[in-house]
Coordinates of C-alpha atoms and ligand atoms in Angstrom, one line a residue:
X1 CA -77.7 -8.2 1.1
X2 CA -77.1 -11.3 -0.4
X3 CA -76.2 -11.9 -4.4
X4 CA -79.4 -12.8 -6.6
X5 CA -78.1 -16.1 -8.6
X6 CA -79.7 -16.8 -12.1
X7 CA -78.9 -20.6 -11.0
X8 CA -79.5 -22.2 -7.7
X9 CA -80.2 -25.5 -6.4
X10 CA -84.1 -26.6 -6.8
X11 CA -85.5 -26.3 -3.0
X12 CA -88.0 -28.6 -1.6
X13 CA -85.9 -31.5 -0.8
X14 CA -86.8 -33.4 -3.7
X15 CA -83.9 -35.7 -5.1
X16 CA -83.4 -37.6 -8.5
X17 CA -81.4 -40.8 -9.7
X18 CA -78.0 -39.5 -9.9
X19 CA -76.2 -40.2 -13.8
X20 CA -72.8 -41.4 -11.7
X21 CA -73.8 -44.0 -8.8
X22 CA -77.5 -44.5 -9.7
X23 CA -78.5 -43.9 -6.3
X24 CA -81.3 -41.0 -5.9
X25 CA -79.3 -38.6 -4.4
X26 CA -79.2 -36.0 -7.2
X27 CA -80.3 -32.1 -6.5
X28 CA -81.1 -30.4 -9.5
X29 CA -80.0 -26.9 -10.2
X30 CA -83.2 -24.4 -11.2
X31 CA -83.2 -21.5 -13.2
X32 CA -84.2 -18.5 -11.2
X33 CA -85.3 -16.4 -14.1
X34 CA -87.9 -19.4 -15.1
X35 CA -88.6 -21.8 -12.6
X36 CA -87.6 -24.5 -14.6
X37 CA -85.1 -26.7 -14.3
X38 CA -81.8 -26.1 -16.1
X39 CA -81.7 -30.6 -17.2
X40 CA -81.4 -33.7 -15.9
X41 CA -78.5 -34.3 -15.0
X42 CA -77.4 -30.6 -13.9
X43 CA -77.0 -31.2 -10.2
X44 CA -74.6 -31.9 -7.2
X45 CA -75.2 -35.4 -6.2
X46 CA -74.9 -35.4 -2.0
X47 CA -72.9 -38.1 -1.7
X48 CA -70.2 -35.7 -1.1
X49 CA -67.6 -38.5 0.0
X50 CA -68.8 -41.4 -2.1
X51 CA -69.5 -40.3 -5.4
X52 CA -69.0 -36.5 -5.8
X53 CA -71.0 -35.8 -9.0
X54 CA -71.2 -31.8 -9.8
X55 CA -72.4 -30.8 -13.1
X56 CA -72.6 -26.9 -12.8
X57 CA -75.0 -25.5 -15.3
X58 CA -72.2 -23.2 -16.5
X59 CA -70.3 -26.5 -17.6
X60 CA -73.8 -28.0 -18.6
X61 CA -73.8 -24.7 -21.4
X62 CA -70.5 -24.9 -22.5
X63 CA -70.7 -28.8 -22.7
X64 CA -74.0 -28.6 -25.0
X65 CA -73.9 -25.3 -26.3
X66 CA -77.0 -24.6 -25.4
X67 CA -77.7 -20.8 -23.9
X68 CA -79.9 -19.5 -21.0
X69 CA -82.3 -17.1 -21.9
X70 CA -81.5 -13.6 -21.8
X71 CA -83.3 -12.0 -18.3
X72 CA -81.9 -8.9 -16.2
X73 CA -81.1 -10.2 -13.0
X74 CA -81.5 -7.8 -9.9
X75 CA -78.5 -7.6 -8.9
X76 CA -78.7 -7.9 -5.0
X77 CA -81.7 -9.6 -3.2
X78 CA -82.5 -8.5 0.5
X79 CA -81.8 -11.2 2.4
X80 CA -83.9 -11.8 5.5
X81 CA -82.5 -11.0 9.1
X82 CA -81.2 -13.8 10.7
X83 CA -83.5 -14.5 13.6
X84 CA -82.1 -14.6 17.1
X85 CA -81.2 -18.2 18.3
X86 CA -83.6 -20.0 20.6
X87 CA -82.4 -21.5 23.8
X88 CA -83.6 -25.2 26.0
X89 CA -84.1 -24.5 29.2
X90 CA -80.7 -25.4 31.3
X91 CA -83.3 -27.5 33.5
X92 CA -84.4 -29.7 30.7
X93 CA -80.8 -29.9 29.9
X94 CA -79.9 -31.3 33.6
X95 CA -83.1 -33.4 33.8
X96 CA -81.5 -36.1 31.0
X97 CA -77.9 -36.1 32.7
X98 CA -79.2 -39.0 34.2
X99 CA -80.2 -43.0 33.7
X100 CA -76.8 -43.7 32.2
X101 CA -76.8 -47.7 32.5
X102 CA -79.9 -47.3 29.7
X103 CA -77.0 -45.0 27.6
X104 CA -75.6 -46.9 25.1
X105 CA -72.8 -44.4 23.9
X106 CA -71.6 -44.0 27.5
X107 CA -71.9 -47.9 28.0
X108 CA -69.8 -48.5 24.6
X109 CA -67.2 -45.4 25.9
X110 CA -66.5 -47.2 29.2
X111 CA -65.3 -49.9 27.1
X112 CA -63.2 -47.8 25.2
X113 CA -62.3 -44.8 28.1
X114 CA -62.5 -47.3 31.5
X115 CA -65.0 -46.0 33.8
X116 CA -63.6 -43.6 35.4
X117 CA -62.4 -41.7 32.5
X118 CA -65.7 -41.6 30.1
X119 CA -67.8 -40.5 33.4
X120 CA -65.7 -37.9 34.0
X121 CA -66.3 -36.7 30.2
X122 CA -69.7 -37.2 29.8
X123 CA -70.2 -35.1 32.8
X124 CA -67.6 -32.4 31.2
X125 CA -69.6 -32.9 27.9
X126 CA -73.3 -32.5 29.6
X127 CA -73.7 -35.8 27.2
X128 CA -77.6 -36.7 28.7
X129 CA -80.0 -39.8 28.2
X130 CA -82.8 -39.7 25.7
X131 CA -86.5 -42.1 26.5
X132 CA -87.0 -41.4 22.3
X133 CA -85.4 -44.6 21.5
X134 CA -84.5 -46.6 24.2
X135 CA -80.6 -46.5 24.3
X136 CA -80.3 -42.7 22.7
X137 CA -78.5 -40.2 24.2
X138 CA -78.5 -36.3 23.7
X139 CA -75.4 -34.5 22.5
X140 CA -75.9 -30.9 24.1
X141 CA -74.5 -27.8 22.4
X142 CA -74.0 -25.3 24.4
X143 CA -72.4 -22.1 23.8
X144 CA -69.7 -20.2 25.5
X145 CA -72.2 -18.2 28.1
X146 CA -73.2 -21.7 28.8
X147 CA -77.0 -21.2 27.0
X148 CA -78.3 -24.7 25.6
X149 CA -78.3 -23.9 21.6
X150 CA -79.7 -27.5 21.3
X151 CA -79.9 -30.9 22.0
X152 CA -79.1 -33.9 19.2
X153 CA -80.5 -37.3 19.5
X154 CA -78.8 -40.3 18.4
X155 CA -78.4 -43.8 19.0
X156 CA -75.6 -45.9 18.8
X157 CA -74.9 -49.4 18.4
X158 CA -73.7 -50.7 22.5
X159 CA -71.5 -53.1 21.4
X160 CA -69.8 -51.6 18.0
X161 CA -70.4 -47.2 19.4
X162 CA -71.2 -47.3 15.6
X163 CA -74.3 -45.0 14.9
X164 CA -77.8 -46.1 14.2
X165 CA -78.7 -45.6 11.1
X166 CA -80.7 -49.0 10.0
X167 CA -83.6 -48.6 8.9
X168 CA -83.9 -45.2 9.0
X169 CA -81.4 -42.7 10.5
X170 CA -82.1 -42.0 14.6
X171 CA -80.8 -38.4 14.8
X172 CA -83.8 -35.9 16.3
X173 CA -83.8 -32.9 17.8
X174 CA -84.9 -31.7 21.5
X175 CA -86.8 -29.0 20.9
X176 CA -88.4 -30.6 17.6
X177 CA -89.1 -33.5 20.3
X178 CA -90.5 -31.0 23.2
X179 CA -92.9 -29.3 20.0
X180 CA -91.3 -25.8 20.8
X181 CA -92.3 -23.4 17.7
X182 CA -91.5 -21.4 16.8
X183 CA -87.6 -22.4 17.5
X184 CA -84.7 -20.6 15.7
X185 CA -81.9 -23.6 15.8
X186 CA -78.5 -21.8 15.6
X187 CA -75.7 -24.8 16.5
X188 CA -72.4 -24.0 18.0
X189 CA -69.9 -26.0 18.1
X190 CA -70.6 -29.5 20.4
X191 CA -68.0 -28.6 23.1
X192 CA -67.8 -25.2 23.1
X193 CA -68.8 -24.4 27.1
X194 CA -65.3 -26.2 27.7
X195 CA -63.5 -23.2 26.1
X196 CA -64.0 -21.0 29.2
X197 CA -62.8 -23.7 31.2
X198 CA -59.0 -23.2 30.1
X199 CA -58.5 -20.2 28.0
X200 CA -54.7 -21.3 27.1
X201 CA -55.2 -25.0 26.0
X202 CA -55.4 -25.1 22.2
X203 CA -58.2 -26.4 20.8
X204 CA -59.2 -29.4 18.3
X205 CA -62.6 -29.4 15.9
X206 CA -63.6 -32.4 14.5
X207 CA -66.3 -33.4 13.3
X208 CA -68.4 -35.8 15.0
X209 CA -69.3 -35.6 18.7
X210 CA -67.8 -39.0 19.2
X211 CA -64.5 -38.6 17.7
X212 CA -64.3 -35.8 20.1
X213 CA -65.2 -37.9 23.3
X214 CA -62.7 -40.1 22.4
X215 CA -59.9 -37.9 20.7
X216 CA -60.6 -36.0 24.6
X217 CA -59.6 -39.0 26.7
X218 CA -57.1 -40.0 25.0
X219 CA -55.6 -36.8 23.9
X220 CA -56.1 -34.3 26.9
X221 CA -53.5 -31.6 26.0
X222 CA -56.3 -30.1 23.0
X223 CA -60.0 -29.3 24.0
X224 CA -61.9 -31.0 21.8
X225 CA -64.7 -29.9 19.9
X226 CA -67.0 -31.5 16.9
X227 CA -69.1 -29.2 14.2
X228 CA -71.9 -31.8 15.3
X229 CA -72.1 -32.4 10.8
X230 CA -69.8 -31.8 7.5
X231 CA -71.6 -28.6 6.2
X232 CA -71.7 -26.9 9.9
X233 CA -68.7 -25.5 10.0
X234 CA -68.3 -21.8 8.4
X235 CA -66.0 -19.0 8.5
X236 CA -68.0 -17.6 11.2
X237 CA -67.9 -20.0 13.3
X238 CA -63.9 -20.1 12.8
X239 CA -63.3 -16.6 13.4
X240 CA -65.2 -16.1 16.7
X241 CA -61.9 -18.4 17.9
X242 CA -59.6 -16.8 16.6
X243 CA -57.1 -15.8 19.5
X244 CA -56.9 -19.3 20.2
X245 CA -54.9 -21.8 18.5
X246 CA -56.2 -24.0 16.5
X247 CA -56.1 -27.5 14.4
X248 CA -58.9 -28.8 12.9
X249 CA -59.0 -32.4 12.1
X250 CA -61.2 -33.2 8.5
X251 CA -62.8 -36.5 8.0
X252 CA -61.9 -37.8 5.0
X253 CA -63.1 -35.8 2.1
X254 CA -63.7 -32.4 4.1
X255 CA -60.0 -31.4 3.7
X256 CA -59.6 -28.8 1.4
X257 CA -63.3 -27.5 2.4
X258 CA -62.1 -27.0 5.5
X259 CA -58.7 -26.0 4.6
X260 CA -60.1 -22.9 2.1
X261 CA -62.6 -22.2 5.3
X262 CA -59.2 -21.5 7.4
X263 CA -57.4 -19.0 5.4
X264 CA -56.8 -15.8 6.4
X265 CA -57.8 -16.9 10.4
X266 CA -55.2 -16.2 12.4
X267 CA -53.8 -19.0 14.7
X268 CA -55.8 -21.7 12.5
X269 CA -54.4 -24.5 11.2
X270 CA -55.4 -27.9 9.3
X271 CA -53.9 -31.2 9.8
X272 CA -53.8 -33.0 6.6
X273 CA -52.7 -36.4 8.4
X274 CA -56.1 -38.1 7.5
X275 CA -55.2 -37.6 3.9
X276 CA -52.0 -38.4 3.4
X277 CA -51.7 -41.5 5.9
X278 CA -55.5 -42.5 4.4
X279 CA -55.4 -45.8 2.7
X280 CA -57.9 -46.9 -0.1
X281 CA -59.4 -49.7 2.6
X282 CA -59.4 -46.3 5.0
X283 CA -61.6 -44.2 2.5
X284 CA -63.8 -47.8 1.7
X285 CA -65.1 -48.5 5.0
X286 CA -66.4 -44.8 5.4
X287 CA -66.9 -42.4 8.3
X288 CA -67.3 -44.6 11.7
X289 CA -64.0 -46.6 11.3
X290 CA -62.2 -43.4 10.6
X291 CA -62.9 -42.2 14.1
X292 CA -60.5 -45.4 14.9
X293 CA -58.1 -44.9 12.4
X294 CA -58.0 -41.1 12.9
X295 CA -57.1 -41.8 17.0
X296 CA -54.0 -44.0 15.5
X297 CA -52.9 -41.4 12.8
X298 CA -53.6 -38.3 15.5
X299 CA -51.3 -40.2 18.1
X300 CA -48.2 -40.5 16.2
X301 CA -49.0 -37.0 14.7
X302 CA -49.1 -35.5 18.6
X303 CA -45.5 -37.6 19.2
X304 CA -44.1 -36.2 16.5
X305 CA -45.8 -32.5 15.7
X306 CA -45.0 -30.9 12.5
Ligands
ZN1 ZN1 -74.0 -39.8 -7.0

């Protein structure tokens, strides 16, 4: 049973120009009770990092003085069972561990890893090669009784490792790719197999794939995991660790999400070193720099812990 809000974001995808940066990235809250939309400029721009606008239509009321009007709400709504994931087949999964000189993410990595090093970790990562665009690769999630969740696209820049995202953003799915309906997408955390490998190593989340590639060869004491996107992590997924220890590194902006998601798990704990070492250049140049800078700030954190 889920709670039936009077207010919730409009649904359809549909954004508008947002009143703080202008860009149109605004999603407008609806009112349940009417359909319509409660105005404007009450929405949460998704610019989380960049701009931030949040005008909840609580503050929009007490701002204006303008009142809802006056509907029972039910008070719960059933909410629909949660559908059992889908799996890839593991054979699809081995078919693309393959064709790594047309790789660009494991090219760029061998600059940054040496050979030997990023080819041992994109074997321990099951990171395979995509023919979508030429260059992709597929970041594999597969869970801890080693069944394929899913398989994420991307393409990355050979020379920079910096994603793709001109002029459109090259992130696709496998089995969206392959046609496979219908298919129930439940992601795990990108790295999760490797938690069976060592049951006593503590264990790292961040949360791009990449960062943890490269946090991983340079940082072997933690296995490293990535939430494969800002909004995947939940307390679910933090609890079915708990047991373990735990630090989860937040990209900039994700901190005190993340750290409210980790209270009251046992053996989890957040490393705030992003923020406080984060200068305003830092924040500026945005998400695929701080993979760099988080390396530098993660290194002197491991020398000196606590
Ligand atoms: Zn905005």
């Amino acid at each position: 049973m889920r709670r039936a809000y009077r207010f919730e974001f409009e649904k359809g995808g549909l954004k508008y120009t947002c009143p703080q940066c202008g860009k149109a990235r605004l999603v407008r809250y609806v009112d349940t009770a009417t359909g319509e939309q409660v105005a404007d400029h009450a929405g949460r721009c998704d610019r989380e990092d960049s701009c931030g606008y949040h005008l909840r239509p609580s503050e929009f009321f007490r701002l204006t003085g303008k009142r809802p009007c006056r509907v029972t709400m039910p008070t719960y709504r059933q909410k629909r069972p949660t559908p059992e994931p889908s799996f890839i087949d593991v054979a699809v999964m081995r078919a693309s561990l393959a064709r790594y000189e047309q790789n660009n993410f494991c090219r760029w990595l061998c600059g940054v890893l040496g050979e030997e090093r990023a080819f041992e970790l994109t074997a321990l990562y099951r990171i395979g090669t995509s023919k979508h665009w030429a260059g992709s690769s597929v970041f594999w999630q597969i869970d801890r009784a080693n069944r394929v969740r899913g398989g994420k696209v991307m393409l990355y820049d050979v020379a920079t490792g910096r994603r793709v995202k001109e002029p459109f953003a090259h992130v696709h799915w496998v089995h969206r790719l392959m046609k496979i309906e219908p298919y129930h997408l439940r992601q795990c955390f990108f790295g999760e197999h490797l938690l069976c490998l060592d049951t006593l190593k503590p264990v790292a989340v961040v949360e791009s794939e990449k960062t943890a590639l490269v946090a991983s060869g340079f940082i072997p004491e933690f296995i490293w995991m990535a939430t494969a996107g800002k909004q995947n992590l939940n307390k679910e997924k933090l609890t079915s660790l708990q047991g373990r220890r735990v630090k989860l590194f937040p990209d900039l902006g994700a901190f005190e999400r993340w750290q409210s998601l980790s209270r009251g798990v046992a053996g989890v704990s957040v490393s705030d070193v992003l923020e406080r070492r984060a200068t305003d250049a830092d924040r500026a140049a945005g998400l695929d720099l701080v993979c760099t800078f988080k390396l530098r700030a993660m290194g002197v954190f491991y020398a000196n812990p606590g």
